mmCIF file of C-alpha atoms in Angstrom:
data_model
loop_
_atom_site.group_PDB
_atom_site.id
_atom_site.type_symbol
_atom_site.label_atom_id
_atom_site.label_comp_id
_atom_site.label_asym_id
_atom_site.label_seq_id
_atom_site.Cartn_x
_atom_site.Cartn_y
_atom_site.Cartn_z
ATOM 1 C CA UNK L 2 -2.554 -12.617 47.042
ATOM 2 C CA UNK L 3 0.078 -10.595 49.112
ATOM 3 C CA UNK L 4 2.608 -12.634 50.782
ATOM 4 C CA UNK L 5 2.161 -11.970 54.624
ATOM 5 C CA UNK L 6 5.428 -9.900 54.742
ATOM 6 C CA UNK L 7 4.148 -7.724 51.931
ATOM 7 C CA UNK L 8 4.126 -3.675 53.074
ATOM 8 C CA UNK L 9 -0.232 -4.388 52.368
ATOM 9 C CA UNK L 10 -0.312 -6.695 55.293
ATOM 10 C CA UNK L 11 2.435 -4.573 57.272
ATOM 11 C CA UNK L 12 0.414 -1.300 56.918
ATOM 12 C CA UNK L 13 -2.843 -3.028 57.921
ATOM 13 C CA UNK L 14 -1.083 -4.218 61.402
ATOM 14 C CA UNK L 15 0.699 -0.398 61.636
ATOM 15 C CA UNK L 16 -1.034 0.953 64.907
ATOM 16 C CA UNK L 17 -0.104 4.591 62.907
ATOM 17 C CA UNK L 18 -1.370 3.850 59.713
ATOM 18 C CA UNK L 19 -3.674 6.703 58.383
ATOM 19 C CA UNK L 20 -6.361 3.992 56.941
ATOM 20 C CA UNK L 21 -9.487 5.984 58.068
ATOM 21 C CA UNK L 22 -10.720 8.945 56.090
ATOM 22 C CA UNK L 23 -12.296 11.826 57.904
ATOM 23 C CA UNK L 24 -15.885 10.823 57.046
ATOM 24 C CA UNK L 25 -14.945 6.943 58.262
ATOM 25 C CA UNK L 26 -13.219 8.483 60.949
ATOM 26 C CA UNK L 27 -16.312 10.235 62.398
ATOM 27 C CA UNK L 28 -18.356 7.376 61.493
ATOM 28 C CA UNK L 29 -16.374 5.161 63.630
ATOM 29 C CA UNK L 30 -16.145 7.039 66.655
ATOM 30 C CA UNK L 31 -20.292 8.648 66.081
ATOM 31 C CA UNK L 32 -19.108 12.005 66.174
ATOM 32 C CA UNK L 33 -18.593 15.011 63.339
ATOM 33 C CA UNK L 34 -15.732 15.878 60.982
ATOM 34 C CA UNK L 35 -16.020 19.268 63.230
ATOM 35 C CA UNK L 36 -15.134 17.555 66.191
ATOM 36 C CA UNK L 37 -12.220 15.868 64.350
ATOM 37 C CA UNK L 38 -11.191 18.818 63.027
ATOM 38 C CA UNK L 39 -10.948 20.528 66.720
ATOM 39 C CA UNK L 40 -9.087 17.737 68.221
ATOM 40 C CA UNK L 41 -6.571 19.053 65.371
ATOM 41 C CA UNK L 42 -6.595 22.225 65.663
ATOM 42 C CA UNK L 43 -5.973 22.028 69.273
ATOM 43 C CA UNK L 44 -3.363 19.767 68.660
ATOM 44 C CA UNK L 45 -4.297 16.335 69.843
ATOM 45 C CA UNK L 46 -3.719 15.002 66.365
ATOM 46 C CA UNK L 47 -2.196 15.638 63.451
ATOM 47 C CA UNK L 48 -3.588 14.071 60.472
ATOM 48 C CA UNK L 49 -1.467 12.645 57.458
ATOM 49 C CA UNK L 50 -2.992 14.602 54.404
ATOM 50 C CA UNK L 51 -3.376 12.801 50.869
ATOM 51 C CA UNK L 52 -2.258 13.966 47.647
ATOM 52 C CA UNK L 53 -5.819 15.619 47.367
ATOM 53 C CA UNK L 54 -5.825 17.385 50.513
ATOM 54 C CA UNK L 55 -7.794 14.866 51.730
ATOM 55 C CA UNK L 56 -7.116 14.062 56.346
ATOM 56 C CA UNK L 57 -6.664 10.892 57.032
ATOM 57 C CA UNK L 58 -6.562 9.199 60.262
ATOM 58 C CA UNK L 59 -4.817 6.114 62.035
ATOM 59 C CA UNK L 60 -6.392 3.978 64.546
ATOM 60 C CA UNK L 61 -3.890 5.760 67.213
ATOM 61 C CA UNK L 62 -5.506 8.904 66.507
ATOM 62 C CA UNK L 63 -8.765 7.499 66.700
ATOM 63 C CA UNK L 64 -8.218 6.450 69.994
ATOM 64 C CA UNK L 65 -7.082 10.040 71.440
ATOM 65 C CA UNK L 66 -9.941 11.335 69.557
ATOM 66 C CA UNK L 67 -12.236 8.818 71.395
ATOM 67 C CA UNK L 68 -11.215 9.771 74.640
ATOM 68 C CA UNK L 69 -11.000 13.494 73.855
ATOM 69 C CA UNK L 70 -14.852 12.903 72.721
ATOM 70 C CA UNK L 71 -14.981 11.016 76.490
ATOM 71 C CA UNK L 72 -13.509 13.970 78.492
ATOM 72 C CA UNK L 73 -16.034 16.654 76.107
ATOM 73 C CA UNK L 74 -18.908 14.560 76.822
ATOM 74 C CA UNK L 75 -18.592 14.567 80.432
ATOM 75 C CA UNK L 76 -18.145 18.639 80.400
ATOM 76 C CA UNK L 77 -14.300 19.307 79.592
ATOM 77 C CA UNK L 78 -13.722 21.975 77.794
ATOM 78 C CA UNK L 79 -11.904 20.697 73.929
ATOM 79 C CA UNK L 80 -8.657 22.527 74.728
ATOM 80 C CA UNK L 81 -8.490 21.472 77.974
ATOM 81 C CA UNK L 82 -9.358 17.537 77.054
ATOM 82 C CA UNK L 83 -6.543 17.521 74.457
ATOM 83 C CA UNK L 84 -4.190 18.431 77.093
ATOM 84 C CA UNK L 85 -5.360 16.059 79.718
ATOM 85 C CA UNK L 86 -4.795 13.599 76.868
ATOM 86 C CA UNK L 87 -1.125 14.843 76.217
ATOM 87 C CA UNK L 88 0.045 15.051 79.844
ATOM 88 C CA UNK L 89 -1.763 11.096 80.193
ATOM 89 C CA UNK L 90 0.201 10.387 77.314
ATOM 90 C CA UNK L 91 3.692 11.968 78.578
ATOM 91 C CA UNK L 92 2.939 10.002 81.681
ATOM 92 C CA UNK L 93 2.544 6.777 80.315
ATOM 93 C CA UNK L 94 5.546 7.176 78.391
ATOM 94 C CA UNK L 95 7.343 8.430 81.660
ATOM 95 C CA UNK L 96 6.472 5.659 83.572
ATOM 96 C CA UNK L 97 7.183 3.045 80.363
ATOM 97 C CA UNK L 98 10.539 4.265 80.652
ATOM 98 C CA UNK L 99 11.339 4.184 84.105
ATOM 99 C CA UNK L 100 9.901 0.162 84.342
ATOM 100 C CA UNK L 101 12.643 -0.441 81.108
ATOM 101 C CA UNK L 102 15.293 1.421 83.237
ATOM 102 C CA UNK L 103 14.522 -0.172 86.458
ATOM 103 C CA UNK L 104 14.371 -4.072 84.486
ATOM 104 C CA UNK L 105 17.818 -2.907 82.703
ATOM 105 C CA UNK L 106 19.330 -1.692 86.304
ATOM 106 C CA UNK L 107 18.512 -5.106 88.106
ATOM 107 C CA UNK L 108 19.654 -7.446 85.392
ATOM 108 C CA UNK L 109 23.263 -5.526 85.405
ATOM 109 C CA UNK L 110 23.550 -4.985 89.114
ATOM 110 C CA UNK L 111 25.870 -7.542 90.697
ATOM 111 C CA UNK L 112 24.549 -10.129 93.368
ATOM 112 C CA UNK L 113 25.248 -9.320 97.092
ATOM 113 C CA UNK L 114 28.147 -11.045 98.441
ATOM 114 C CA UNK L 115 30.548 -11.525 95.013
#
């Protein structure tokens, strides 16, 4: 048995691990290999491929794919979903940043009246 700092054990808690095949992929999220495939192609996701050829998928991508399927289901156009997706993305990011900034900026500013 792996020891629990073996790269096994690392890989399995790796957010960006491509674990899920296409076919496991679309399983897991009850949609088509199409509709992963579009998510692609529109750029939402880009899929590490095996040494056959073969996508696979990480359970980050997964969960853009899920919410692209979300944004389709409720009448988005694909393109337009994967881009809604991005700019939430970019925002989250955005506003991850400016919280670290803002934490950083008050523990190094200097207390009134020194």
């Amino acid at each position: 048995m792996p020891a629990d700092d073996s790269p096994a054990v690392d890989s399995l808690d790796d957010d960006h691990y491509p674990a899920y095949t296409m076919g496991r992929a679309a399983a897991v999220l009850d949609t088509t290999p199409a509709f992963l495939r579009s998510v692609g192609e529109a750029g939402l996701i880009t899929p590490l491929r095996s040494e056959g050829g073969h996508r696979r998928y990480s359970r980050h991508q997964l969960r853009l794919a899920a919410r692209a399927r979300e944004l389709v289901d409720q009448g988005t156009p694909i393109e337009a979903a994967c881009r809604i997706i991005t700019l939430e993305d970019q925002l989250e990011e955005a506003l991850r940043l400016n919280e670290e900034m803002r934490r950083r900026e008050a523990g190094d500013a200097p207390e009134e009246g020194s």
